[in-house]
Coordinates of C-alpha atoms in Angstrom, one line a residue:
M1 CA -57.9 -66.7 109.5
A2 CA -59.2 -69.5 111.8
S3 CA -62.8 -70.5 111.3
E4 CA -65.4 -69.8 114.0
P5 CA -65.8 -72.7 116.5
R6 CA -69.0 -74.8 116.0
N7 CA -71.2 -75.8 118.9
L8 CA -71.5 -79.4 119.8
L9 CA -73.5 -81.0 122.6
F10 CA -71.8 -84.1 124.0
W11 CA -74.2 -86.4 125.8
D12 CA -72.1 -88.5 128.1
P13 CA -74.2 -89.9 131.0
V14 CA -71.5 -92.1 132.4
R15 CA -68.8 -89.4 132.1
V16 CA -66.2 -91.5 130.2
G17 CA -65.7 -89.3 127.2
T18 CA -63.6 -86.5 128.7
D19 CA -60.5 -87.2 126.6
L20 CA -62.6 -87.3 123.4
A21 CA -64.2 -84.0 124.3
L22 CA -60.8 -82.4 124.7
Q23 CA -59.7 -83.8 121.3
L24 CA -62.9 -82.4 119.6
G25 CA -62.2 -79.1 121.3
Q26 CA -58.7 -79.0 119.8
A27 CA -60.3 -79.8 116.4
G28 CA -62.4 -76.6 116.5
W29 CA -65.6 -77.7 118.2
R30 CA -67.0 -75.7 121.2
I31 CA -68.1 -78.5 123.5
S32 CA -71.1 -78.5 125.9
L33 CA -71.1 -81.5 128.1
A34 CA -74.3 -83.0 129.5
G35 CA -74.7 -86.1 131.7
S36 CA -78.5 -86.1 132.2
L37 CA -81.6 -85.2 130.3
D38 CA -82.3 -82.0 132.3
E39 CA -78.7 -80.9 131.9
A40 CA -78.9 -81.5 128.1
R41 CA -82.1 -79.6 127.9
Q42 CA -80.5 -76.7 129.7
R43 CA -77.5 -76.7 127.4
L44 CA -79.8 -76.7 124.3
A45 CA -81.9 -73.9 125.7
S46 CA -78.8 -71.7 126.4
R47 CA -76.8 -72.4 123.3
H48 CA -77.8 -73.5 119.8
C49 CA -76.0 -76.8 119.0
P50 CA -76.5 -77.9 115.4
V51 CA -74.6 -81.2 116.1
G52 CA -74.8 -83.6 119.0
L53 CA -72.7 -86.6 119.9
A54 CA -74.0 -89.3 122.2
W55 CA -72.0 -92.0 124.1
L56 CA -74.5 -94.9 124.3
N57 CA -74.4 -98.2 126.0
A58 CA -77.2 -100.8 125.7
S59 CA -76.8 -101.8 129.4
E60 CA -77.7 -98.3 130.5
S61 CA -81.4 -98.6 129.8
R62 CA -82.4 -95.4 131.6
A63 CA -79.8 -93.4 129.7
C64 CA -81.1 -94.8 126.4
R65 CA -84.7 -93.8 127.3
D66 CA -83.5 -90.4 128.2
F67 CA -81.6 -90.0 125.0
E68 CA -84.7 -91.1 123.0
Q69 CA -86.6 -88.3 124.7
L70 CA -83.7 -85.9 124.0
L71 CA -83.9 -86.9 120.3
L72 CA -87.6 -85.9 120.3
D73 CA -86.9 -82.6 122.0
S74 CA -84.1 -81.6 119.7
Q75 CA -85.0 -83.4 116.5
T76 CA -85.7 -80.3 114.5
Q77 CA -82.5 -78.4 115.5
T78 CA -79.7 -80.9 116.2
Q79 CA -78.2 -83.6 114.1
W80 CA -77.1 -86.5 116.4
L81 CA -74.2 -88.9 116.0
A82 CA -73.8 -91.9 118.3
L83 CA -70.8 -93.8 119.7
V84 CA -71.6 -97.5 120.5
Q85 CA -69.9 -100.8 121.2
P86 CA -70.0 -103.1 118.2
E87 CA -72.1 -105.7 120.0
D88 CA -74.8 -103.1 120.9
V89 CA -75.6 -102.2 117.3
R90 CA -78.2 -105.0 117.0
S91 CA -79.4 -104.8 120.6
D92 CA -83.1 -104.2 121.3
A93 CA -82.3 -101.1 123.2
L94 CA -80.3 -99.3 120.5
S95 CA -81.1 -100.8 117.1
R96 CA -84.2 -98.7 116.5
L97 CA -82.5 -95.5 117.7
L98 CA -79.5 -96.1 115.5
A99 CA -81.7 -96.9 112.4
D100 CA -84.2 -94.0 112.7
G101 CA -83.0 -91.5 115.3
V102 CA -79.4 -90.5 114.6
F103 CA -77.6 -89.0 111.6
D104 CA -74.8 -91.5 111.9
F105 CA -73.1 -93.8 114.4
H106 CA -69.6 -95.0 115.1
T107 CA -68.4 -98.2 116.8
F108 CA -65.4 -98.5 119.1
P109 CA -62.5 -98.2 118.5
V110 CA -63.4 -94.9 116.9
D111 CA -61.7 -93.7 113.8
S112 CA -61.0 -90.0 114.7
R113 CA -60.7 -88.8 111.1
R114 CA -64.0 -90.4 110.1
L115 CA -65.7 -89.0 113.2
L116 CA -64.6 -85.5 112.4
D117 CA -65.7 -85.9 108.8
S118 CA -69.1 -87.1 110.0
L119 CA -69.4 -84.2 112.4
G120 CA -68.7 -81.8 109.6
H121 CA -71.2 -83.5 107.4
A122 CA -73.8 -83.3 110.1
A123 CA -73.2 -79.6 110.6
G124 CA -73.8 -79.0 106.9
V125 CA -77.0 -81.0 107.0
A126 CA -78.1 -79.1 110.1
A127 CA -77.6 -75.8 108.2
I128 CA -79.8 -77.2 105.4
R129 CA -82.5 -78.3 107.9
A130 CA -82.4 -74.9 109.5
S131 CA -83.2 -73.4 106.1
A132 CA -86.0 -75.9 105.6
H133 CA -87.6 -75.0 109.0
A134 CA -87.3 -71.3 108.2
A135 CA -89.2 -72.1 105.0
A136 CA -91.8 -74.0 106.9
A137 CA -92.2 -71.1 109.3
G138 CA -92.6 -68.7 106.4
D139 CA -89.2 -67.1 105.8
A140 CA -88.9 -68.8 102.4
V141 CA -92.6 -69.2 101.7
T142 CA -92.4 -66.6 98.9
A143 CA -96.1 -66.3 98.0
G144 CA -99.3 -68.1 98.4
G145 CA -97.7 -70.9 100.4
M146 CA -95.1 -71.7 97.8
V147 CA -91.8 -73.0 99.2
G148 CA -88.5 -73.2 97.3
N149 CA -84.9 -72.3 97.4
S150 CA -83.8 -74.3 94.4
A151 CA -82.5 -72.5 91.3
C152 CA -85.6 -73.2 89.2
M153 CA -87.9 -72.0 92.0
R154 CA -85.9 -68.8 92.5
Q155 CA -86.2 -68.1 88.8
L156 CA -89.9 -68.7 89.0
F157 CA -90.2 -66.3 91.9
R158 CA -88.4 -63.6 89.9
Q159 CA -90.7 -64.2 87.0
L160 CA -93.7 -63.9 89.4
D161 CA -92.5 -60.5 90.6
K162 CA -92.4 -59.2 87.0
I163 CA -95.7 -60.8 85.9
G164 CA -97.6 -59.7 88.9
Q165 CA -97.1 -56.0 88.0
V166 CA -98.7 -56.2 84.6
E167 CA -102.3 -56.9 83.4
A168 CA -101.7 -59.2 80.5
P169 CA -103.1 -62.8 80.4
V170 CA -100.9 -65.5 81.8
L171 CA -100.6 -69.2 80.8
I172 CA -99.2 -71.5 83.4
T173 CA -98.0 -74.9 82.3
G174 CA -96.7 -77.9 84.3
E175 CA -97.4 -81.4 85.4
S176 CA -100.4 -82.4 87.5
G177 CA -99.8 -81.7 91.1
S178 CA -96.8 -79.4 90.5
G179 CA -98.4 -76.2 92.0
K180 CA -100.1 -74.3 89.2
E181 CA -103.0 -73.1 91.4
L182 CA -100.5 -71.8 94.0
T183 CA -98.6 -70.1 91.2
A184 CA -101.8 -68.3 90.1
L185 CA -102.5 -67.3 93.7
A186 CA -99.0 -65.9 93.9
I187 CA -99.5 -63.8 90.8
H188 CA -102.8 -62.5 92.1
R189 CA -101.3 -61.5 95.4
R190 CA -98.4 -59.6 93.7
S191 CA -100.8 -57.8 91.3
L192 CA -102.6 -54.4 91.6
R193 CA -105.7 -56.5 91.9
A194 CA -104.7 -58.2 95.1
S195 CA -107.5 -56.6 97.1
G196 CA -110.1 -58.0 94.5
P197 CA -111.4 -61.5 94.3
L198 CA -109.5 -64.5 92.9
V199 CA -112.2 -66.7 91.3
A200 CA -110.9 -70.2 90.4
V201 CA -112.7 -72.4 87.9
N202 CA -111.7 -76.0 87.2
C203 CA -112.7 -76.4 83.5
A204 CA -112.3 -80.2 83.6
A205 CA -114.8 -80.5 86.5
L206 CA -117.7 -78.5 84.9
P207 CA -120.4 -80.6 83.3
A208 CA -120.6 -79.8 79.6
S209 CA -124.3 -78.9 79.9
L210 CA -123.6 -76.3 82.6
V211 CA -120.3 -74.7 81.3
Q212 CA -121.9 -71.8 79.6
S213 CA -124.2 -70.9 82.5
E214 CA -121.4 -71.4 85.1
L215 CA -118.9 -69.2 83.3
F216 CA -121.1 -66.5 81.8
G217 CA -124.2 -66.6 84.0
H218 CA -127.9 -66.5 82.9
E219 CA -131.0 -64.4 83.1
K220 CA -134.2 -65.4 84.9
G221 CA -136.3 -67.6 82.6
A222 CA -133.4 -68.3 80.2
F223 CA -134.2 -72.0 80.4
T224 CA -136.2 -74.4 82.5
G225 CA -135.2 -74.1 86.1
A226 CA -133.7 -70.6 85.7
V227 CA -135.9 -69.1 88.4
R228 CA -133.5 -66.2 89.1
R229 CA -130.6 -64.4 87.5
K230 CA -127.2 -66.1 88.0
I231 CA -124.0 -64.2 88.0
G232 CA -121.3 -66.3 86.2
R233 CA -117.8 -67.0 87.4
I234 CA -116.3 -64.5 85.0
E235 CA -118.5 -61.7 86.2
S236 CA -117.8 -62.7 89.8
A237 CA -114.1 -62.0 89.2
A238 CA -114.8 -58.3 88.3
G239 CA -112.0 -56.1 89.8
G240 CA -109.9 -59.2 90.4
T241 CA -108.5 -62.3 88.8
L242 CA -110.1 -65.2 86.9
F243 CA -108.2 -68.4 87.2
L244 CA -109.1 -71.0 84.6
D245 CA -107.5 -74.3 85.6
E246 CA -107.2 -77.1 83.1
I247 CA -108.2 -74.7 80.3
G248 CA -107.4 -77.4 77.7
D249 CA -110.6 -79.2 78.7
L250 CA -112.9 -76.3 77.9
P251 CA -115.4 -77.2 75.1
L252 CA -114.9 -75.5 71.8
E253 CA -118.2 -73.6 72.0
Q254 CA -117.2 -72.0 75.3
Q255 CA -113.8 -71.3 73.9
T256 CA -115.4 -69.0 71.4
S257 CA -117.3 -67.1 74.2
L258 CA -114.1 -66.9 76.3
L259 CA -112.2 -65.5 73.3
R260 CA -114.9 -62.8 72.9
F261 CA -114.4 -61.8 76.5
L262 CA -110.7 -61.6 76.1
Q263 CA -111.0 -59.5 73.0
E264 CA -113.8 -57.2 74.0
G265 CA -114.0 -57.4 77.8
T266 CA -117.7 -58.3 77.8
V267 CA -119.8 -61.4 78.4
D268 CA -123.3 -62.4 77.3
R269 CA -125.4 -64.0 80.0
V270 CA -127.5 -66.9 78.7
G271 CA -130.8 -65.4 77.8
G272 CA -129.5 -61.9 78.0
T273 CA -129.9 -59.2 75.4
Q274 CA -127.1 -56.8 76.4
P275 CA -123.4 -57.6 76.9
V276 CA -122.0 -57.0 80.4
R277 CA -118.6 -55.3 80.6
I278 CA -116.2 -57.1 83.0
D279 CA -112.8 -55.9 84.2
A280 CA -110.9 -59.0 85.2
R281 CA -107.4 -60.4 84.6
V282 CA -107.3 -63.9 83.2
I283 CA -104.8 -66.6 84.3
A284 CA -105.1 -70.0 82.7
A285 CA -103.3 -73.3 83.5
T286 CA -103.0 -76.7 81.9
H287 CA -100.9 -79.8 82.1
Q288 CA -101.8 -80.5 78.4
D289 CA -99.8 -79.6 75.3
L290 CA -102.0 -76.8 73.9
E291 CA -100.0 -76.5 70.7
L292 CA -100.8 -80.1 69.9
A293 CA -104.4 -79.5 70.9
V294 CA -104.4 -76.6 68.4
D295 CA -103.0 -78.9 65.7
Q296 CA -105.6 -81.5 66.4
G297 CA -108.5 -79.0 66.3
R298 CA -109.3 -79.4 70.0
F299 CA -108.3 -75.9 71.0
R300 CA -108.8 -72.6 69.1
E301 CA -105.5 -71.2 67.8
D302 CA -106.7 -67.6 68.3
L303 CA -107.6 -68.3 71.9
Y304 CA -104.3 -70.0 72.5
Y305 CA -102.4 -66.9 71.4
R306 CA -104.7 -64.6 73.4
L307 CA -103.9 -66.6 76.6
N308 CA -100.2 -67.2 75.8
V309 CA -99.0 -63.6 76.3
L310 CA -97.0 -64.4 79.4
R311 CA -96.0 -67.9 80.1
L312 CA -94.8 -69.7 83.2
Q313 CA -93.5 -73.2 83.5
V314 CA -93.9 -74.7 87.0
P315 CA -91.1 -77.3 87.5
P316 CA -91.9 -80.8 88.6
L317 CA -90.8 -81.8 92.1
R318 CA -88.2 -84.3 90.8
E319 CA -86.3 -81.3 89.3
R320 CA -86.2 -79.4 92.6
T321 CA -85.0 -82.0 95.1
E322 CA -83.4 -79.3 97.2
D323 CA -87.0 -78.2 98.2
I324 CA -88.4 -81.6 99.2
E325 CA -87.4 -81.4 102.8
A326 CA -88.6 -77.9 103.3
L327 CA -92.0 -78.9 101.7
A328 CA -92.2 -81.9 103.9
W329 CA -91.6 -79.9 107.1
Q330 CA -94.1 -77.2 105.9
Q331 CA -96.8 -79.8 105.6
F332 CA -95.8 -81.5 108.8
E333 CA -96.2 -78.3 110.7
R334 CA -99.5 -77.6 108.9
F335 CA -101.2 -80.9 109.5
G336 CA -99.5 -81.7 112.8
R337 CA -100.9 -78.5 114.4
E338 CA -104.4 -79.2 113.0
R339 CA -104.5 -82.7 114.5
G340 CA -102.5 -82.0 117.6
V341 CA -100.6 -85.3 117.3
Q342 CA -97.6 -86.5 119.4
V343 CA -95.5 -87.2 116.3
K344 CA -92.4 -85.0 116.6
G345 CA -90.9 -85.2 113.1
F346 CA -89.3 -87.4 110.5
S347 CA -86.7 -90.2 111.1
E348 CA -83.5 -89.9 109.2
Q349 CA -84.5 -92.9 107.1
A350 CA -87.8 -91.3 106.2
L351 CA -86.1 -88.1 105.1
Q352 CA -83.7 -90.1 102.9
C353 CA -86.6 -91.9 101.3
L354 CA -88.4 -88.6 100.6
L355 CA -85.2 -87.4 98.8
R356 CA -84.9 -90.6 96.8
H357 CA -88.5 -90.9 95.7
D358 CA -89.3 -89.8 92.1
W359 CA -92.6 -88.0 92.9
P360 CA -94.7 -88.8 89.9
G361 CA -97.6 -87.0 91.6
N362 CA -95.4 -84.0 92.4
V363 CA -96.1 -81.7 95.4
R364 CA -99.7 -83.0 95.7
E365 CA -98.3 -86.5 96.3
L366 CA -95.9 -85.3 98.9
I367 CA -98.7 -83.5 100.8
N368 CA -100.8 -86.6 100.8
R369 CA -98.0 -88.9 101.9
V370 CA -97.0 -86.6 104.8
R371 CA -100.7 -86.2 105.9
R372 CA -101.1 -90.0 105.8
A373 CA -97.9 -90.5 107.8
I374 CA -99.0 -88.1 110.5
V375 CA -102.2 -90.1 110.9
M376 CA -100.7 -93.6 110.7
A377 CA -97.4 -93.1 112.6
E378 CA -97.3 -95.2 115.8
G379 CA -94.0 -93.9 117.1
R380 CA -92.7 -90.4 117.8
L381 CA -90.9 -90.2 114.5
I382 CA -92.3 -90.8 111.0
T383 CA -90.8 -93.8 109.3
P384 CA -90.6 -94.8 105.6
A385 CA -93.4 -97.3 106.2
D386 CA -95.6 -94.4 107.5
L387 CA -95.0 -92.5 104.3
G388 CA -95.8 -95.6 102.2
L389 CA -92.2 -95.7 101.0
D390 CA -89.8 -98.7 101.2
R391 CA -86.5 -97.6 102.5
R392 CA -84.8 -100.2 100.3
N393 CA -86.7 -99.3 97.1
G394 CA -87.0 -95.5 97.5
R395 CA -83.9 -94.9 95.5
R396 CA -84.2 -93.3 92.0
M397 CA -83.5 -95.8 89.3
V398 CA -81.1 -94.7 86.6
P399 CA -82.7 -95.5 83.2
S400 CA -80.9 -97.9 80.9
L401 CA -79.4 -96.8 77.6
Q402 CA -82.2 -98.8 75.9
Q403 CA -84.9 -96.9 77.8
V404 CA -83.3 -93.5 77.1
R405 CA -83.0 -94.4 73.5
A406 CA -86.6 -95.6 73.1
E407 CA -87.9 -92.5 74.9
A408 CA -85.8 -90.2 72.6
E409 CA -87.1 -92.0 69.5
S410 CA -90.7 -91.7 70.7
R411 CA -90.4 -88.0 71.5
A412 CA -88.7 -87.2 68.2
I413 CA -91.3 -89.0 66.2
R414 CA -94.2 -87.3 68.0
T415 CA -92.5 -83.9 67.6
S416 CA -91.9 -84.4 63.9
L417 CA -95.6 -85.5 63.4
R418 CA -96.8 -82.4 65.1
L419 CA -94.6 -80.0 63.1
A420 CA -95.6 -81.9 59.9
R421 CA -99.3 -81.7 60.9
N422 CA -99.4 -85.6 60.7
N423 CA -98.1 -85.7 57.1
L424 CA -96.1 -88.9 57.2
S425 CA -93.9 -88.2 54.2
E426 CA -92.9 -84.8 55.6
A427 CA -92.3 -86.2 59.0
A428 CA -90.1 -89.0 57.6
R429 CA -88.0 -86.4 55.6
S430 CA -87.5 -84.3 58.7
L431 CA -86.3 -87.3 60.6
G432 CA -84.0 -88.4 57.8
I433 CA -85.7 -91.9 57.5
S434 CA -87.9 -93.6 55.0
R435 CA -91.7 -93.9 55.3
V436 CA -91.3 -97.7 55.7
T437 CA -89.0 -97.1 58.7
L438 CA -91.4 -94.5 60.1
Y439 CA -94.2 -96.9 59.9
R440 CA -92.1 -99.5 61.7
L441 CA -91.3 -97.0 64.5
L442 CA -94.9 -95.9 64.8
D443 CA -95.8 -99.5 65.4
K444 CA -92.9 -100.1 67.8
H445 CA -93.8 -97.2 70.0
R446 CA -97.6 -97.6 69.5
I447 CA -98.0 -94.1 68.2
A448 CA -101.3 -93.4 66.5
I449 CA -101.6 -90.4 64.2
G450 CA -103.0 -87.6 66.3
Q451 CA -102.1 -89.2 69.6
P452 CA -100.8 -86.6 72.2
R453 CA -97.0 -86.4 72.2
E454 CA -94.7 -86.4 75.2
P455 CA -92.9 -83.2 76.3
P456 CA -89.8 -82.3 74.1
P457 CA -86.5 -83.8 75.2
A458 CA -84.0 -81.9 77.3
E459 CA -81.3 -82.5 74.8
G460 CA -81.2 -82.5 71.0
I461 CA -82.0 -85.5 68.9
R462 CA -79.5 -86.9 66.4
E463 CA -79.7 -89.8 64.0
L464 CA -77.5 -92.9 64.0
R465 CA -77.4 -95.6 61.3
I466 CA -77.1 -99.1 62.7
N467 CA -77.0 -102.1 60.3
G468 CA -78.6 -99.9 57.6
E469 CA -81.6 -99.0 59.8
A470 CA -82.2 -95.5 61.2
S471 CA -82.3 -95.0 64.9
L472 CA -82.7 -91.9 67.1
E473 CA -80.8 -91.2 70.2
P474 CA -80.2 -88.3 72.5
G475 CA -77.1 -86.2 71.8
G476 CA -74.1 -87.0 73.8
W477 CA -74.7 -90.7 74.0
S478 CA -72.8 -93.2 71.9
C479 CA -73.9 -96.7 70.8
S480 CA -71.8 -99.6 69.6
T481 CA -73.0 -101.5 66.6
G482 CA -70.8 -104.5 67.2
R483 CA -68.8 -103.7 64.1
G484 CA -65.3 -102.4 63.7

């Protein structure tokens, strides 16, 4: 069965591409010809064209200006390819358009097979962009502003649907900036408590001297300056949800009071004589390794198990690259409307840099970069420079074998120390190495006893013996010792 023809807008202001248009039609494209800006706008208004092809000539300055305007008009819905003379590629009139405005360009004489491949590729990208814009408009904003169509985010959304319907405490883990607060909001909105308050508390931001009063409240006269009764954050969440962000930073004394609330459903105001019963669901979040904090005595083990009834892991942005463009457009729409700027969107180079960046700051970093770009952009399209990304250096670097090996060693040692509760002899036995070798590796990786460990590796760790010394390396890699 023949595939459905795809729509293509052919911008040909000097009317010289008739034969090419016929060939494209025979190849399965439904062609809409346009020779002027008004005509092109009419074609786009009457028929969705995911792909556009422009015949450009640097000597036709008016046509080049009109095409630049057409790019701005159709940038969010049409992927453009350009046909140019070889000598025009570096011309002042076209170089910027070709670098930042079009998906791809071809020089004469045109390789028809390569052109058809490029058009097909552009159609695929247009379909992805359409999904991204649907997400920005709300079709894939699943809850609380969360955007994602990647496999890991679809799994997270399925978990949210299940967790939202029960009352048990939830522990959300993930890197800083990955979206833990939005995840908590999504759980609240899916729950039977959605009509109640969601009270968020950043445990890391509360001064140690005020934590007890802020969380649990106080009675009038409880201490100097307590001129009236204060309702604590926990009590304010009655009938709704209490979100404790960065729970790993909560002081031990307040951990005891929080545990009592989780066990008995009551709080004691500072200076109070009677416990106050509170009905609130608790969601906690952290970027720390709470199991390690328990081992080190920084976090109560019984509180950890009370909170860790239901657990959600929010993936970092680098593991969900399929969502980057949708997130970027979502933030562009959000901040662009607020500021009322003339910027129309992202250049092709900017989008490529967004996809290549490693995002150590996760979604929060992406939001800040897009917001900055909207303010700093001098043209109609956001460039890599506006985002603070170098188009040449935005590519992900593949780690060397030495880096991977060192990281695997460090992770394995930290894990063994945690499981052995910092007993060096037991840790060395679990690693299959001597205490002397373990001491050397501790010094090599600058690991102090009790120092927080890194996240566990994605793959298993196995031991190799090289020149009589033990070394650790991720499973699946091989290493040459230089011996037969």
